[in-house]
Structure formats: structure tokens, C-alpha cells
């Protein structure tokens, strides 16, 4: 494993939070990162416009899975409006590592899937504006 991955990133990769799928989710979306071969699916159940249950599944590199795992912890209980405000910088902050232009796509795949599933925003976070 590469030194650039901090311990807790590997922990999230090996023991991801909220891993799996939901039956009849209100939101379900899958997307991939062709640069790396990562694929992430996020399922969400809402209650009163807030995240009641969230699950994700993924294959690919440690970074894409770890960041999706951290993202599911971040959005648990959030309203749709709050979730929309999550930025590229928030993801970089929780990961706590410096990312080049290729790795950043891995790190942001979970957020891309979330925003596409919840709001129909298809661009990579940070590039939609
Ligand atoms: Zn990747």
C-alpha cells in the first residue's frame, strides 16, 4: 500500500461504514470513474427530507471506497438541503491528504454519485460551475 494513505483511510477501506444496499431506496445511484476503474453505488432512504438510512457499495481503489465510507458517515441525518452544500473541499478535509488531479477523481466519486442521485448533478464536484 502507498505511504500516502493514512491509517484511517485504510481502516475505512477494510471496514467501511454503512456498507451494503437498501431495499426500495428513495435514492439509488451508481457511477464509475473510468480513469481508475472505481465504481460506487449509494442508496438512501429519506424521512421528512432527511437521510434516515444510507448504504454504499463500491469496487476499486482504497481511496474511492474510503471516501465514500466517510461520506456516508457525514450525511447520516442530514437534510437534502444540507447535503447539497457538501463541497469538494469538505471531502478533501476529512481525508486529510493532498491529492493530485487523478486521485482527486477517486476521492470525489462518492460525492459525485450522491449529487447525481439526489439532485441530478452529473458533473464532477467542483467542476459543475
Ligand atoms: Zn480510484
PDB file of C-alpha atoms and ligand atoms in Angstrom:
ATOM      1  CA  UNK A   1       0.000   0.000   0.000  1.00  0.00           C
ATOM      2  CA  UNK A   2       1.121   3.500  -0.730  1.00  0.00           C
ATOM      3  CA  UNK A   3       2.513   5.635   2.080  1.00  0.00           C
ATOM      4  CA  UNK A   4       0.251   8.475   1.098  1.00  0.00           C
ATOM      5  CA  UNK A   5      -2.709   6.666   2.611  1.00  0.00           C
ATOM      6  CA  UNK A   6      -3.106   7.429   6.235  1.00  0.00           C
ATOM      7  CA  UNK A   7      -4.044   4.696   8.629  1.00  0.00           C
ATOM      8  CA  UNK A   8      -7.685   5.695   8.985  1.00  0.00           C
ATOM      9  CA  UNK A   9      -8.170   5.731   5.221  1.00  0.00           C
ATOM     10  CA  UNK A  10      -7.051   2.108   5.178  1.00  0.00           C
ATOM     11  CA  UNK A  11      -9.348   1.394   8.112  1.00  0.00           C
ATOM     12  CA  UNK A  12     -12.322   2.767   6.181  1.00  0.00           C
ATOM     13  CA  UNK A  13     -11.255   0.727   3.179  1.00  0.00           C
ATOM     14  CA  UNK A  14     -11.024  -2.502   5.160  1.00  0.00           C
ATOM     15  CA  UNK A  15     -14.037  -1.877   7.411  1.00  0.00           C
ATOM     16  CA  UNK A  16     -16.261   0.546   5.522  1.00  0.00           C
ATOM     17  CA  UNK A  17     -19.165   2.218   7.318  1.00  0.00           C
ATOM     18  CA  UNK A  18     -22.713   1.711   6.075  1.00  0.00           C
ATOM     19  CA  UNK A  19     -21.657  -0.915   3.578  1.00  0.00           C
ATOM     20  CA  UNK A  20     -24.358  -2.717   1.590  1.00  0.00           C
ATOM     21  CA  UNK A  21     -27.590  -1.838  -0.195  1.00  0.00           C
ATOM     22  CA  UNK A  22     -31.131  -0.883   0.833  1.00  0.00           C
ATOM     23  CA  UNK A  23     -34.381  -2.466  -0.292  1.00  0.00           C
ATOM     24  CA  UNK A  24     -36.571   0.013  -2.162  1.00  0.00           C
ATOM     25  CA  UNK A  25     -34.356   3.046  -1.522  1.00  0.00           C
ATOM     26  CA  UNK A  26     -35.728   6.550  -2.191  1.00  0.00           C
ATOM     27  CA  UNK A  27     -32.469   7.405  -3.903  1.00  0.00           C
ATOM     28  CA  UNK A  28     -30.175   4.930  -5.624  1.00  0.00           C
ATOM     29  CA  UNK A  29     -27.394   5.797  -7.990  1.00  0.00           C
ATOM     30  CA  UNK A  30     -24.270   4.193  -9.373  1.00  0.00           C
ATOM     31  CA  UNK A  31     -21.429   5.787 -11.259  1.00  0.00           C
ATOM     32  CA  UNK A  32     -17.868   4.977 -12.131  1.00  0.00           C
ATOM     33  CA  UNK A  33     -14.514   6.605 -12.544  1.00  0.00           C
ATOM     34  CA  UNK A  34     -13.111   5.392 -15.864  1.00  0.00           C
ATOM     35  CA  UNK A  35      -9.646   6.747 -15.034  1.00  0.00           C
ATOM     36  CA  UNK A  36      -9.203   4.242 -12.224  1.00  0.00           C
ATOM     37  CA  UNK A  37     -11.976   1.669 -12.694  1.00  0.00           C
ATOM     38  CA  UNK A  38     -13.738   2.611  -9.461  1.00  0.00           C
ATOM     39  CA  UNK A  39     -17.476   2.096  -9.144  1.00  0.00           C
ATOM     40  CA  UNK A  40     -19.638   3.391  -6.296  1.00  0.00           C
ATOM     41  CA  UNK A  41     -23.336   2.863  -5.591  1.00  0.00           C
ATOM     42  CA  UNK A  42     -25.162   4.853  -2.933  1.00  0.00           C
ATOM     43  CA  UNK A  43     -28.658   4.024  -1.616  1.00  0.00           C
ATOM     44  CA  UNK A  44     -30.562   6.442   0.608  1.00  0.00           C
ATOM     45  CA  UNK A  45     -33.862   6.295   2.445  1.00  0.00           C
ATOM     46  CA  UNK A  46     -35.371   9.609   3.419  1.00  0.00           C
ATOM     47  CA  UNK A  47     -37.650  10.542   6.248  1.00  0.00           C
ATOM     48  CA  UNK A  48     -39.019  14.084   6.338  1.00  0.00           C
ATOM     49  CA  UNK A  49     -36.425  15.077   3.696  1.00  0.00           C
ATOM     50  CA  UNK A  50     -33.594  13.871   5.912  1.00  0.00           C
ATOM     51  CA  UNK A  51     -31.259  10.950   5.446  1.00  0.00           C
ATOM     52  CA  UNK A  52     -32.692   8.128   7.514  1.00  0.00           C
ATOM     53  CA  UNK A  53     -30.616   5.263   6.137  1.00  0.00           C
ATOM     54  CA  UNK A  54     -27.662   5.255   3.836  1.00  0.00           C
ATOM     55  CA  UNK A  55     -25.655   2.389   2.356  1.00  0.00           C
ATOM     56  CA  UNK A  56     -22.940   2.246  -0.222  1.00  0.00           C
ATOM     57  CA  UNK A  57     -21.215  -0.396  -2.249  1.00  0.00           C
ATOM     58  CA  UNK A  58     -18.055   0.031  -4.175  1.00  0.00           C
ATOM     59  CA  UNK A  59     -15.263  -1.608  -6.024  1.00  0.00           C
ATOM     60  CA  UNK A  60     -11.993  -0.084  -6.961  1.00  0.00           C
ATOM     61  CA  UNK A  61      -9.186   1.607  -5.118  1.00  0.00           C
ATOM     62  CA  UNK A  62      -8.855   2.240  -1.393  1.00  0.00           C
ATOM     63  CA  UNK A  63      -9.342   5.964  -1.813  1.00  0.00           C
ATOM     64  CA  UNK A  64     -12.692   5.776  -3.615  1.00  0.00           C
ATOM     65  CA  UNK A  65     -14.090   3.318  -1.081  1.00  0.00           C
ATOM     66  CA  UNK A  66     -12.704   5.079   1.970  1.00  0.00           C
ATOM     67  CA  UNK A  67     -14.003   8.470   0.895  1.00  0.00           C
ATOM     68  CA  UNK A  68     -17.464   7.035   0.122  1.00  0.00           C
ATOM     69  CA  UNK A  69     -17.474   5.387   3.558  1.00  0.00           C
ATOM     70  CA  UNK A  70     -16.582   8.711   5.229  1.00  0.00           C
ATOM     71  CA  UNK A  71     -19.208  10.475   3.117  1.00  0.00           C
ATOM     72  CA  UNK A  72     -21.957   8.139   4.334  1.00  0.00           C
ATOM     73  CA  UNK A  73     -20.989   8.961   7.938  1.00  0.00           C
ATOM     74  CA  UNK A  74     -21.032  12.660   7.096  1.00  0.00           C
ATOM     75  CA  UNK A  75     -24.524  12.688   5.559  1.00  0.00           C
ATOM     76  CA  UNK A  76     -26.254  10.478   8.131  1.00  0.00           C
ATOM     77  CA  UNK A  77     -29.185  12.531   9.444  1.00  0.00           C
ATOM     78  CA  UNK A  78     -28.552  15.461   7.096  1.00  0.00           C
ATOM     79  CA  UNK A  79     -31.347  17.209   5.216  1.00  0.00           C
ATOM     80  CA  UNK A  80     -31.325  17.189   1.415  1.00  0.00           C
ATOM     81  CA  UNK A  81     -30.541  20.895   1.508  1.00  0.00           C
ATOM     82  CA  UNK A  82     -27.546  20.456   3.836  1.00  0.00           C
ATOM     83  CA  UNK A  83     -26.291  17.580   1.733  1.00  0.00           C
ATOM     84  CA  UNK A  84     -26.325  19.736  -1.363  1.00  0.00           C
ATOM     85  CA  UNK A  85     -23.868  22.074   0.333  1.00  0.00           C
ATOM     86  CA  UNK A  86     -21.132  19.434   0.693  1.00  0.00           C
ATOM     87  CA  UNK A  87     -18.174  20.505  -1.404  1.00  0.00           C
ATOM     88  CA  UNK A  88     -15.047  19.021  -2.866  1.00  0.00           C
ATOM     89  CA  UNK A  89     -13.137  20.798  -0.071  1.00  0.00           C
ATOM     90  CA  UNK A  90     -15.188  19.036   2.629  1.00  0.00           C
ATOM     91  CA  UNK A  91     -14.155  15.662   1.228  1.00  0.00           C
ATOM     92  CA  UNK A  92     -10.513  16.704   0.973  1.00  0.00           C
ATOM     93  CA  UNK A  93     -10.700  17.917   4.591  1.00  0.00           C
ATOM     94  CA  UNK A  94     -11.976  14.618   6.000  1.00  0.00           C
ATOM     95  CA  UNK A  95      -9.426  12.648   4.008  1.00  0.00           C
ATOM     96  CA  UNK A  96      -6.672  14.935   5.241  1.00  0.00           C
ATOM     97  CA  UNK A  97      -4.255  14.202   2.406  1.00  0.00           C
ATOM     98  CA  UNK A  98      -3.016  16.059  -0.644  1.00  0.00           C
ATOM     99  CA  UNK A  99      -4.455  14.702  -3.880  1.00  0.00           C
ATOM    100  CA  UNK A 100      -3.267  15.088  -7.452  1.00  0.00           C
ATOM    101  CA  UNK A 101      -5.611  15.517 -10.424  1.00  0.00           C
ATOM    102  CA  UNK A 102      -6.063  11.756 -10.948  1.00  0.00           C
ATOM    103  CA  UNK A 103      -6.531  10.734  -7.304  1.00  0.00           C
ATOM    104  CA  UNK A 104      -8.969  13.568  -6.689  1.00  0.00           C
ATOM    105  CA  UNK A 105     -11.429  11.841  -9.060  1.00  0.00           C
ATOM    106  CA  UNK A 106     -11.231   8.722  -6.900  1.00  0.00           C
ATOM    107  CA  UNK A 107     -11.787  10.743  -3.743  1.00  0.00           C
ATOM    108  CA  UNK A 108     -14.768  12.611  -5.195  1.00  0.00           C
ATOM    109  CA  UNK A 109     -16.557   9.687  -6.836  1.00  0.00           C
ATOM    110  CA  UNK A 110     -18.818   9.122  -3.814  1.00  0.00           C
ATOM    111  CA  UNK A 111     -19.851  12.767  -3.748  1.00  0.00           C
ATOM    112  CA  UNK A 112     -20.424  12.713  -7.495  1.00  0.00           C
ATOM    113  CA  UNK A 113     -22.747   9.703  -7.110  1.00  0.00           C
ATOM    114  CA  UNK A 114     -24.554  11.355  -4.200  1.00  0.00           C
ATOM    115  CA  UNK A 115     -25.169  14.590  -6.096  1.00  0.00           C
ATOM    116  CA  UNK A 116     -26.195  12.832  -9.289  1.00  0.00           C
ATOM    117  CA  UNK A 117     -28.598  10.574  -7.390  1.00  0.00           C
ATOM    118  CA  UNK A 118     -30.114  13.254  -5.182  1.00  0.00           C
ATOM    119  CA  UNK A 119     -30.102  16.295  -7.455  1.00  0.00           C
ATOM    120  CA  UNK A 120     -29.329  15.106 -10.984  1.00  0.00           C
ATOM    121  CA  UNK A 121     -25.978  16.932 -10.999  1.00  0.00           C
ATOM    122  CA  UNK A 122     -23.855  14.880 -13.360  1.00  0.00           C
ATOM    123  CA  UNK A 123     -20.569  16.791 -13.331  1.00  0.00           C
ATOM    124  CA  UNK A 124     -17.632  16.077 -11.042  1.00  0.00           C
ATOM    125  CA  UNK A 125     -17.967  18.107  -7.833  1.00  0.00           C
ATOM    126  CA  UNK A 126     -16.031  21.319  -8.212  1.00  0.00           C
ATOM    127  CA  UNK A 127     -16.379  21.239 -11.970  1.00  0.00           C
ATOM    128  CA  UNK A 128     -20.119  21.812 -12.254  1.00  0.00           C
ATOM    129  CA  UNK A 129     -19.773  25.584 -12.078  1.00  0.00           C
TER     130      UNK A 129
HETATM  131 ZN1  LIG B   1      -9.571   5.085  -7.747  1.00  0.00          ZN
END
